[in-house]
Amino acid sequence: MNGIFITFEGGDGVGKSVQSRLLADFLKSKGIEIVLTREPGGTPVSEEIRKILLTGAAEKMDSLTEALLYLAARSAHWTQKIKPELDANRSVICDRFQDSTLVYQGICKNVNVNFLNKIFEEFTNGQLPMRTYLIDLDPRIGIPRSIARQNGEELRFEQMDISFHENVRDGFLTISSQFPERFVVIDGTLSIEEIHELIKKDIRKFI
Ligand code: TYD
């Protein structure tokens, strides 16, 4: 496994997707082969699972079933895409990964975190990202942004109570403090350009 594996994490509407794209463009400009992908999704099977999870059908789903679907999507994504790309010496940027499941389904919906990690380790051998950028933002700013940019098809999570999103924010901060060498926590109130500059400065250590 030779490529760099980078993930972006954070609550809804914090600006992960924009920053993932900017970082991918920056690394490409440095001659690094980059694959930009996202979760849930990234392979045909995982995109089908995404539809189940995010377009309303999951409304009546219990939290464990939901968690297992996220993990199933991740297993396919890892095995069919992320690992082969890393093995082929290409770098991968993934918008959300296992930390999202630990926070949303584990910490916020009470699914056993050890169980979630055990399944994850089954298909990844415990391989974690080399760097994770957590964009930290008050959900009172992030959620309205997220709702404003969506087309109405994937509103399930954003419609939840603001206190849920506050727990998400706290959950990410808790996980990041457990892996201080992997995480870089970034203030999401900074401008897009300022955040990108911080990320560029950090990633130079790896390239
Ligand atoms: P995403 O498409 O990244 O939405 P956004 O760009 O608005 O952050 O993620 C969709 C939703 O899926 C988001 O609310 C978080 C949720 N999610 C989980 O609950 N568990 C997971 O493991 C993942 C990957 C996402």
Coordinates of N, CA and C and ligand atoms in Angstrom, one line a residue:
M1 N 0.8 -1.2 0.0 CA 0.0 0.0 0.0 C 0.9 1.2 0.0
N2 N 0.9 2.0 -1.1 CA 1.8 3.1 -1.2 C 1.3 4.5 -1.3
G3 N 0.0 4.6 -1.8 CA -0.5 5.9 -2.0 C -0.9 6.5 -0.6
I4 N -1.1 7.8 -0.6 CA -1.6 8.5 0.7 C -3.1 8.4 0.7
F5 N -3.6 8.0 1.9 CA -5.0 7.9 2.1 C -5.5 9.0 3.1
I6 N -6.3 9.9 2.5 CA -6.7 11.1 3.3 C -8.2 11.1 3.4
T7 N -8.8 11.4 4.5 CA -10.2 11.6 4.7 C -10.6 13.0 5.2
F8 N -11.8 13.3 4.8 CA -12.4 14.6 5.4 C -13.6 14.2 6.2
E9 N -13.8 14.8 7.4 CA -14.9 14.5 8.3 C -15.5 15.7 8.8
G10 N -16.7 15.6 9.4 CA -17.3 16.7 10.0 C -18.8 16.6 9.9
G11 N -19.6 17.5 10.5 CA -21.0 17.5 10.4 C -21.5 17.9 9.0
D12 N -22.8 18.0 8.9 CA -23.4 18.3 7.6 C -23.2 19.8 7.3
G13 N -22.8 20.1 6.1 CA -22.7 21.5 5.7 C -21.4 22.2 6.1
V14 N -20.4 21.5 6.5 CA -19.2 22.1 7.0 C -18.2 22.5 5.9
G15 N -18.5 22.0 4.7 CA -17.6 22.3 3.6 C -16.6 21.2 3.2
K16 N -16.9 20.0 3.6 CA -15.9 18.9 3.3 C -15.7 18.7 1.8
S17 N -16.8 18.7 1.1 CA -16.8 18.3 -0.3 C -16.0 19.4 -1.1
V18 N -16.2 20.6 -0.8 CA -15.4 21.7 -1.5 C -13.9 21.5 -1.2
Q19 N -13.6 21.3 0.1 CA -12.2 21.2 0.4 C -11.5 19.9 -0.1
S20 N -12.3 18.8 -0.2 CA -11.8 17.6 -0.9 C -11.4 17.9 -2.3
R21 N -12.3 18.6 -3.0 CA -12.0 18.9 -4.4 C -10.8 19.8 -4.6
L22 N -10.7 20.8 -3.7 CA -9.6 21.7 -3.8 C -8.3 21.0 -3.5
L23 N -8.3 20.1 -2.5 CA -7.1 19.4 -2.2 C -6.7 18.4 -3.4
A24 N -7.7 17.8 -3.9 CA -7.4 16.9 -5.1 C -6.8 17.7 -6.2
D25 N -7.3 18.9 -6.5 CA -6.7 19.7 -7.6 C -5.3 20.1 -7.3
F26 N -5.1 20.5 -6.0 CA -3.7 20.9 -5.6 C -2.7 19.7 -5.8
L27 N -3.1 18.5 -5.3 CA -2.2 17.4 -5.4 C -1.9 17.0 -6.8
K28 N -3.0 17.1 -7.6 CA -2.8 16.8 -9.1 C -1.8 17.8 -9.7
S29 N -1.9 19.0 -9.3 CA -1.0 20.1 -9.8 C 0.4 19.8 -9.4
K30 N 0.6 19.0 -8.4 CA 2.0 18.6 -7.9 C 2.4 17.3 -8.6
G31 N 1.6 16.8 -9.5 CA 1.9 15.6 -10.2 C 1.6 14.3 -9.5
I32 N 0.8 14.4 -8.5 CA 0.4 13.2 -7.7 C -0.9 12.7 -8.3
E33 N -1.0 11.4 -8.5 CA -2.2 10.7 -9.0 C -3.2 10.6 -7.9
I34 N -4.4 11.2 -8.1 CA -5.3 11.3 -7.0 C -6.7 10.7 -7.4
V35 N -7.3 9.9 -6.5 CA -8.7 9.5 -6.8 C -9.5 10.2 -5.7
L36 N -10.6 10.9 -6.1 CA -11.4 11.6 -5.2 C -12.7 10.8 -5.1
T37 N -13.1 10.4 -3.9 CA -14.3 9.6 -3.7 C -15.1 10.0 -2.5
R38 N -16.2 9.4 -2.2 CA -17.0 9.8 -1.1 C -17.8 8.6 -0.5
E39 N -18.3 8.8 0.7 CA -19.1 7.8 1.4 C -20.4 8.4 1.9
P40 N -21.5 7.7 2.0 CA -21.6 6.4 1.4 C -21.6 6.6 -0.1
G41 N -21.0 5.6 -0.8 CA -20.9 5.7 -2.2 C -19.6 5.2 -2.7
G42 N -19.3 5.6 -4.0 CA -17.9 5.3 -4.5 C -17.8 4.1 -5.4
T43 N -18.7 3.2 -5.3 CA -18.8 2.0 -6.3 C -20.3 1.9 -6.6
P44 N -20.6 1.2 -7.7 CA -22.0 1.0 -8.1 C -22.9 0.4 -6.9
V45 N -22.4 -0.6 -6.3 CA -23.1 -1.2 -5.2 C -23.3 -0.2 -4.0
S46 N -22.2 0.5 -3.7 CA -22.2 1.4 -2.6 C -23.2 2.6 -2.9
E47 N -23.2 3.0 -4.1 CA -24.1 4.1 -4.5 C -25.6 3.7 -4.4
E48 N -25.8 2.4 -4.7 CA -27.2 1.8 -4.5 C -27.6 1.9 -3.0
I49 N -26.6 1.5 -2.2 CA -26.9 1.5 -0.7 C -27.1 2.9 -0.3
R50 N -26.3 3.9 -0.9 CA -26.5 5.3 -0.5 C -28.0 5.7 -0.7
K51 N -28.5 5.3 -1.9 CA -29.9 5.6 -2.2 C -30.9 5.1 -1.1
I52 N -30.6 3.9 -0.6 CA -31.5 3.4 0.5 C -31.3 4.2 1.7
L53 N -30.1 4.6 2.0 CA -29.9 5.3 3.3 C -30.3 6.7 3.3
L54 N -30.2 7.4 2.1 CA -30.4 8.8 2.2 C -31.6 9.4 1.5
T55 N -32.4 8.6 0.9 CA -33.6 9.1 0.2 C -34.9 8.8 0.8
G56 N -34.9 8.5 2.1 CA -36.1 8.4 2.8 C -36.5 7.0 3.2
A57 N -36.0 6.0 2.4 CA -36.4 4.6 2.7 C -35.9 4.2 4.1
A58 N -34.9 4.9 4.6 CA -34.3 4.5 5.9 C -35.1 5.0 7.1
E59 N -36.1 5.8 6.8 CA -36.9 6.4 7.9 C -37.2 5.5 9.0
K60 N -37.7 4.3 8.6 CA -38.2 3.4 9.7 C -37.1 2.4 10.1
M61 N -35.9 2.6 9.6 CA -34.8 1.6 9.9 C -34.3 1.8 11.3
D62 N -34.0 0.6 12.0 CA -33.4 0.8 13.3 C -31.9 1.1 13.1
S63 N -31.3 1.6 14.2 CA -29.9 2.1 14.1 C -28.9 1.0 13.7
L64 N -29.1 -0.2 14.2 CA -28.1 -1.2 13.8 C -28.1 -1.6 12.3
T65 N -29.4 -1.7 11.8 CA -29.5 -2.0 10.4 C -28.9 -0.9 9.6
E66 N -29.1 0.3 10.0 CA -28.5 1.5 9.3 C -27.0 1.4 9.3
A67 N -26.4 1.1 10.5 CA -25.0 1.0 10.6 C -24.4 -0.1 9.7
L68 N -25.1 -1.2 9.7 CA -24.6 -2.3 8.9 C -24.6 -2.0 7.4
L69 N -25.6 -1.2 7.0 CA -25.6 -0.7 5.6 C -24.5 0.2 5.3
Y70 N -24.2 1.1 6.2 CA -23.0 2.0 6.0 C -21.7 1.2 5.9
L71 N -21.6 0.1 6.7 CA -20.4 -0.7 6.7 C -20.4 -1.6 5.5
A72 N -21.5 -2.0 5.0 CA -21.6 -2.8 3.7 C -21.1 -2.0 2.6
A73 N -21.6 -0.7 2.6 CA -21.2 0.2 1.5 C -19.7 0.4 1.6
R74 N -19.2 0.6 2.8 CA -17.7 0.8 3.0 C -16.9 -0.4 2.6
S75 N -17.4 -1.6 3.0 CA -16.6 -2.8 2.6 C -16.5 -2.9 1.1
A76 N -17.5 -2.7 0.4 CA -17.4 -2.7 -1.1 C -16.5 -1.6 -1.6
H77 N -16.6 -0.4 -1.1 CA -15.8 0.7 -1.5 C -14.3 0.4 -1.2
W78 N -14.1 -0.1 0.0 CA -12.7 -0.4 0.3 C -12.1 -1.4 -0.6
T79 N -12.8 -2.5 -0.7 CA -12.3 -3.7 -1.4 C -12.2 -3.5 -2.9
Q80 N -13.2 -2.8 -3.5 CA -13.2 -2.7 -4.9 C -12.5 -1.4 -5.4
K81 N -12.4 -0.4 -4.6 CA -11.8 0.8 -5.1 C -10.6 1.3 -4.2
I82 N -10.9 1.6 -2.9 CA -9.8 2.4 -2.2 C -8.5 1.5 -2.1
K83 N -8.6 0.3 -1.7 CA -7.4 -0.5 -1.5 C -6.7 -0.7 -2.8
P84 N -7.4 -1.1 -3.9 CA -6.7 -1.3 -5.2 C -6.0 0.0 -5.7
E85 N -6.6 1.1 -5.4 CA -6.0 2.4 -5.9 C -4.7 2.6 -5.0
L86 N -4.8 2.5 -3.7 CA -3.6 2.7 -2.9 C -2.5 1.7 -3.2
D87 N -2.9 0.5 -3.5 CA -1.9 -0.6 -3.9 C -1.2 -0.2 -5.2
A88 N -2.0 0.5 -6.1 CA -1.4 0.9 -7.4 C -0.6 2.2 -7.2
N89 N -0.4 2.6 -6.0 CA 0.4 3.8 -5.8 C -0.3 5.1 -6.1
R90 N -1.6 5.0 -6.2 CA -2.4 6.3 -6.3 C -2.9 6.7 -5.0
S91 N -3.0 8.0 -4.8 CA -3.5 8.5 -3.5 C -5.0 8.7 -3.5
V92 N -5.7 8.5 -2.4 CA -7.1 8.6 -2.3 C -7.6 9.6 -1.3
I93 N -8.5 10.5 -1.8 CA -9.2 11.4 -0.8 C -10.6 11.0 -0.7
C94 N -11.0 10.7 0.5 CA -12.4 10.2 0.7 C -13.2 11.2 1.6
D95 N -14.3 11.6 1.1 CA -15.2 12.5 1.8 C -16.1 11.7 2.7
R96 N -15.8 11.6 3.9 CA -16.3 10.8 5.0 C -15.8 9.3 4.9
F97 N -15.6 8.7 6.1 CA -15.2 7.3 6.2 C -15.6 6.8 7.5
Q98 N -14.9 5.8 8.1 CA -15.3 5.1 9.3 C -15.6 6.1 10.4
D99 N -14.9 7.2 10.6 CA -15.2 8.1 11.7 C -16.6 8.5 11.7
S100 N -17.2 8.7 10.5 CA -18.6 9.1 10.4 C -19.5 8.1 11.0
T101 N -19.3 6.8 10.7 CA -20.1 5.8 11.3 C -19.9 5.7 12.8
L102 N -18.7 5.9 13.3 CA -18.5 5.9 14.8 C -19.2 7.0 15.4
V103 N -19.3 8.2 14.8 CA -20.0 9.3 15.4 C -21.5 9.2 15.2
Y104 N -22.0 9.1 13.9 CA -23.4 9.2 13.7 C -24.1 7.9 14.3
Q105 N -23.6 6.7 13.9 CA -24.4 5.5 14.4 C -23.9 5.1 15.7
G106 N -22.6 5.2 16.0 CA -22.0 4.8 17.3 C -22.4 5.8 18.4
I107 N -21.7 6.9 18.5 CA -21.9 7.8 19.6 C -23.3 8.4 19.6
C108 N -23.9 8.8 18.4 CA -25.2 9.5 18.5 C -26.4 8.6 18.4
K109 N -26.2 7.3 17.9 CA -27.4 6.4 17.9 C -27.1 5.2 18.7
N110 N -26.1 5.2 19.5 CA -25.9 4.1 20.5 C -25.6 2.7 19.9
V111 N -25.1 2.6 18.7 CA -24.6 1.3 18.2 C -23.2 1.1 18.8
N112 N -23.0 -0.1 19.3 CA -21.7 -0.5 20.0 C -20.5 -0.1 19.1
V113 N -19.7 0.8 19.6 CA -18.5 1.3 18.8 C -17.5 0.1 18.6
N114 N -17.3 -0.7 19.6 CA -16.4 -1.8 19.4 C -16.8 -2.7 18.3
F115 N -18.1 -3.0 18.2 CA -18.7 -3.8 17.2 C -18.5 -3.2 15.8
L116 N -18.7 -1.9 15.7 CA -18.5 -1.2 14.4 C -17.1 -1.3 14.0
N117 N -16.2 -1.1 14.9 CA -14.7 -1.2 14.6 C -14.3 -2.7 14.2
K118 N -15.0 -3.6 14.9 CA -14.6 -5.0 14.6 C -15.0 -5.4 13.1
I119 N -16.2 -4.9 12.7 CA -16.5 -5.2 11.3 C -15.6 -4.5 10.3
F120 N -15.3 -3.2 10.7 CA -14.4 -2.4 9.8 C -13.0 -3.1 9.7
E121 N -12.5 -3.6 10.8 CA -11.2 -4.3 10.8 C -11.2 -5.6 10.0
E122 N -12.4 -6.2 9.9 CA -12.6 -7.4 9.2 C -12.2 -7.2 7.7
F123 N -12.6 -6.1 7.1 CA -12.3 -5.9 5.7 C -11.1 -5.0 5.4
T124 N -10.7 -4.2 6.4 CA -9.6 -3.3 6.2 C -8.3 -3.7 6.9
N125 N -8.4 -4.8 7.7 CA -7.2 -5.1 8.5 C -6.8 -4.0 9.5
G126 N -7.8 -3.1 9.7 CA -7.5 -2.0 10.7 C -6.8 -0.8 10.0
Q127 N -6.7 -0.9 8.7 CA -6.0 0.2 8.0 C -6.8 1.6 8.1
L128 N -6.2 2.6 8.8 CA -6.8 3.8 8.9 C -6.3 4.9 8.0
P129 N -6.9 6.0 7.7 CA -6.4 7.0 6.9 C -5.0 7.5 7.5
M130 N -4.2 8.1 6.6 CA -2.9 8.6 7.1 C -3.2 10.0 7.7
R131 N -4.1 10.7 7.1 CA -4.5 12.0 7.6 C -6.0 12.2 7.5
T132 N -6.6 12.8 8.6 CA -8.0 13.1 8.5 C -8.2 14.6 8.9
Y133 N -8.9 15.3 8.0 CA -9.2 16.7 8.3 C -10.6 16.8 8.8
L134 N -10.7 17.2 10.0 CA -12.0 17.4 10.6 C -12.4 18.9 10.5
I135 N -13.4 19.2 9.8 CA -13.8 20.6 9.7 C -14.9 20.8 10.8
D136 N -14.6 21.6 11.8 CA -15.5 21.8 12.9 C -16.3 23.1 12.8
L137 N -17.6 22.9 12.9 CA -18.5 24.1 12.7 C -19.7 23.9 13.5
D138 N -20.2 25.0 14.1 CA -21.5 25.0 14.8 C -22.6 24.6 13.9
P139 N -23.4 23.6 14.2 CA -24.5 23.2 13.3 C -25.5 24.2 13.0
R140 N -25.5 25.3 13.8 CA -26.5 26.4 13.5 C -26.0 27.1 12.3
I141 N -24.8 27.0 11.9 CA -24.3 27.6 10.6 C -24.3 26.5 9.5
G142 N -23.8 25.3 9.9 CA -23.7 24.2 8.9 C -25.0 23.7 8.3
I143 N -26.0 23.5 9.2 CA -27.2 22.8 8.7 C -28.0 23.7 7.8
P144 N -28.2 25.0 8.1 CA -28.9 25.8 7.1 C -28.2 25.8 5.7
R145 N -26.8 25.9 5.7 CA -26.1 25.8 4.5 C -26.4 24.5 3.7
S146 N -26.4 23.4 4.5 CA -26.6 22.1 3.9 C -28.0 22.0 3.2
I147 N -29.0 22.5 3.9 CA -30.3 22.5 3.4 C -30.4 23.4 2.2
A148 N -29.8 24.5 2.2 CA -29.9 25.5 1.1 C -29.3 24.9 -0.2
R149 N -28.3 24.0 -0.1 CA -27.7 23.6 -1.3 C -28.3 22.2 -1.8
Q150 N -29.2 21.6 -1.1 CA -29.7 20.3 -1.5 C -30.9 20.4 -2.4
N151 N -31.1 19.4 -3.1 CA -32.3 19.4 -4.1 C -33.5 18.7 -3.5
G152 N -33.5 18.4 -2.2 CA -34.7 17.9 -1.6 C -34.7 16.4 -1.5
E153 N -33.8 15.7 -2.2 CA -33.8 14.2 -2.2 C -33.1 13.6 -1.0
E154 N -32.2 14.3 -0.5 CA -31.4 13.7 0.6 C -31.4 14.5 1.9
L155 N -32.6 14.7 2.4 CA -32.8 15.6 3.5 C -32.9 14.9 4.9
R156 N -32.8 13.6 4.8 CA -33.1 12.8 6.1 C -32.3 13.3 7.3
F157 N -31.0 13.4 7.1 CA -30.2 13.7 8.3 C -30.3 15.2 8.7
E158 N -30.4 16.0 7.7 CA -30.4 17.4 8.0 C -31.7 17.8 8.7
Q159 N -32.7 17.0 8.6 CA -34.0 17.4 9.2 C -34.0 17.1 10.7
M160 N -33.1 16.3 11.1 CA -33.1 15.9 12.5 C -32.8 17.2 13.4
D161 N -33.2 17.0 14.7 CA -33.1 18.1 15.7 C -31.7 18.6 15.8
I162 N -31.6 19.9 16.0 CA -30.3 20.6 16.1 C -29.5 19.9 17.2
S163 N -30.1 19.4 18.3 CA -29.3 18.8 19.4 C -28.6 17.5 18.9
F164 N -29.2 16.9 17.9 CA -28.6 15.7 17.3 C -27.3 16.2 16.6
H165 N -27.3 17.3 15.9 CA -26.2 17.8 15.2 C -25.1 18.3 16.2
E166 N -25.6 18.8 17.3 CA -24.6 19.2 18.3 C -23.8 18.0 18.9
N167 N -24.6 16.9 19.0 CA -23.9 15.6 19.5 C -22.9 15.1 18.4
V168 N -23.3 15.3 17.1 CA -22.4 14.9 16.0 C -21.1 15.7 16.2
R169 N -21.3 17.0 16.3 CA -20.1 17.9 16.5 C -19.2 17.4 17.6
D170 N -19.8 17.3 18.8 CA -19.0 16.8 20.0 C -18.4 15.4 19.7
G171 N -19.2 14.6 19.1 CA -18.6 13.2 18.8 C -17.4 13.2 18.0
F172 N -17.4 14.1 16.9 CA -16.2 14.2 16.1 C -15.0 14.7 16.9
L173 N -15.3 15.7 17.7 CA -14.2 16.3 18.5 C -13.6 15.2 19.5
T174 N -14.5 14.4 20.1 CA -14.1 13.3 21.0 C -13.2 12.3 20.2
I175 N -13.6 11.9 19.0 CA -12.8 10.9 18.3 C -11.5 11.5 17.9
S176 N -11.5 12.8 17.5 CA -10.3 13.4 17.0 C -9.3 13.5 18.2
S177 N -9.8 13.7 19.4 CA -8.8 13.8 20.5 C -8.3 12.4 20.9
Q178 N -8.9 11.3 20.4 CA -8.4 10.0 20.6 C -7.3 9.6 19.6
F179 N -7.3 10.3 18.5 CA -6.2 10.0 17.5 C -5.5 11.3 17.1
P180 N -4.9 12.0 18.0 CA -4.3 13.3 17.7 C -3.3 13.3 16.6
E181 N -2.6 12.2 16.4 CA -1.6 12.2 15.4 C -2.2 12.0 14.0
R182 N -3.4 11.5 13.9 CA -4.0 11.4 12.6 C -4.9 12.6 12.2
F183 N -5.5 13.2 13.2 CA -6.5 14.3 12.9 C -5.9 15.6 12.9
V184 N -6.4 16.5 12.0 CA -6.1 17.9 12.0 C -7.5 18.6 12.1
V185 N -7.8 19.3 13.2 CA -9.1 19.9 13.4 C -9.0 21.4 12.9
I186 N -9.9 21.7 12.0 CA -9.9 23.0 11.3 C -11.2 23.8 11.7
D187 N -11.0 25.0 12.0 CA -12.1 25.9 12.3 C -12.9 26.2 11.0
G188 N -14.2 25.7 11.0 CA -15.0 25.8 9.8 C -15.6 27.2 9.6
T189 N -15.3 28.1 10.5 CA -15.8 29.5 10.2 C -14.8 30.3 9.4
L190 N -13.6 29.7 9.1 CA -12.7 30.3 8.3 C -13.2 30.3 6.8
S191 N -12.6 31.1 5.9 CA -13.1 31.1 4.6 C -12.6 29.9 3.8
I192 N -13.2 29.6 2.7 CA -12.8 28.4 1.9 C -11.3 28.5 1.6
E193 N -10.8 29.7 1.2 CA -9.4 29.9 0.9 C -8.5 29.6 2.1
E194 N -8.9 30.2 3.2 CA -8.1 30.0 4.4 C -8.0 28.6 4.8
I195 N -9.1 27.9 4.8 CA -9.1 26.4 5.1 C -8.2 25.7 4.2
H196 N -8.3 26.0 2.9 CA -7.5 25.3 1.9 C -6.0 25.6 2.1
E197 N -5.6 26.8 2.5 CA -4.2 27.1 2.8 C -3.7 26.3 3.9
L198 N -4.5 26.1 5.0 CA -4.1 25.3 6.2 C -3.9 23.9 5.7
I199 N -4.8 23.4 4.9 CA -4.6 22.0 4.5 C -3.4 21.8 3.6
K200 N -3.2 22.7 2.7 CA -2.0 22.6 1.8 C -0.7 22.6 2.6
K201 N -0.7 23.5 3.6 CA 0.5 23.6 4.5 C 0.7 22.2 5.2
D202 N -0.4 21.6 5.7 CA -0.2 20.4 6.4 C 0.2 19.2 5.5
I203 N -0.4 19.1 4.3 CA -0.2 18.0 3.5 C 1.2 17.9 2.9
R204 N 1.8 19.1 2.9 CA 3.2 19.1 2.3 C 4.1 18.2 3.1
K205 N 3.8 17.9 4.4 CA 4.6 17.0 5.2 C 4.6 15.6 4.6
F206 N 3.6 15.3 3.8 CA 3.4 13.9 3.3 C 3.9 13.7 1.9
I207 N 4.1 14.9 1.1 CA 4.4 14.7 -0.3 C 5.8 15.1 -0.7
Ligands
TYD1 P1 -22.7 13.4 2.9 O1 -23.1 13.0 1.5 O2 -21.3 13.6 3.2 O3 -23.5 14.8 3.2 P2 -22.9 16.2 3.5 O4 -22.1 16.5 2.3 O5 -24.2 17.0 3.7 O6 -22.1 16.0 4.8 O7 -23.3 12.4 4.0 C1 -24.7 12.1 4.0 C2 -25.1 11.8 5.4 O8 -24.8 10.5 5.8 C3 -24.6 12.7 6.4 O9 -25.7 13.2 7.1 C4 -23.9 11.8 7.4 C5 -24.4 10.5 7.1 N1 -23.5 9.3 7.4 C6 -23.7 8.5 8.5 O10 -24.6 8.7 9.3 N2 -22.8 7.5 8.7 C7 -21.8 7.2 7.8 O11 -21.0 6.2 8.1 C8 -21.6 8.1 6.7 C9 -20.5 7.8 5.8 C10 -22.5 9.1 6.5

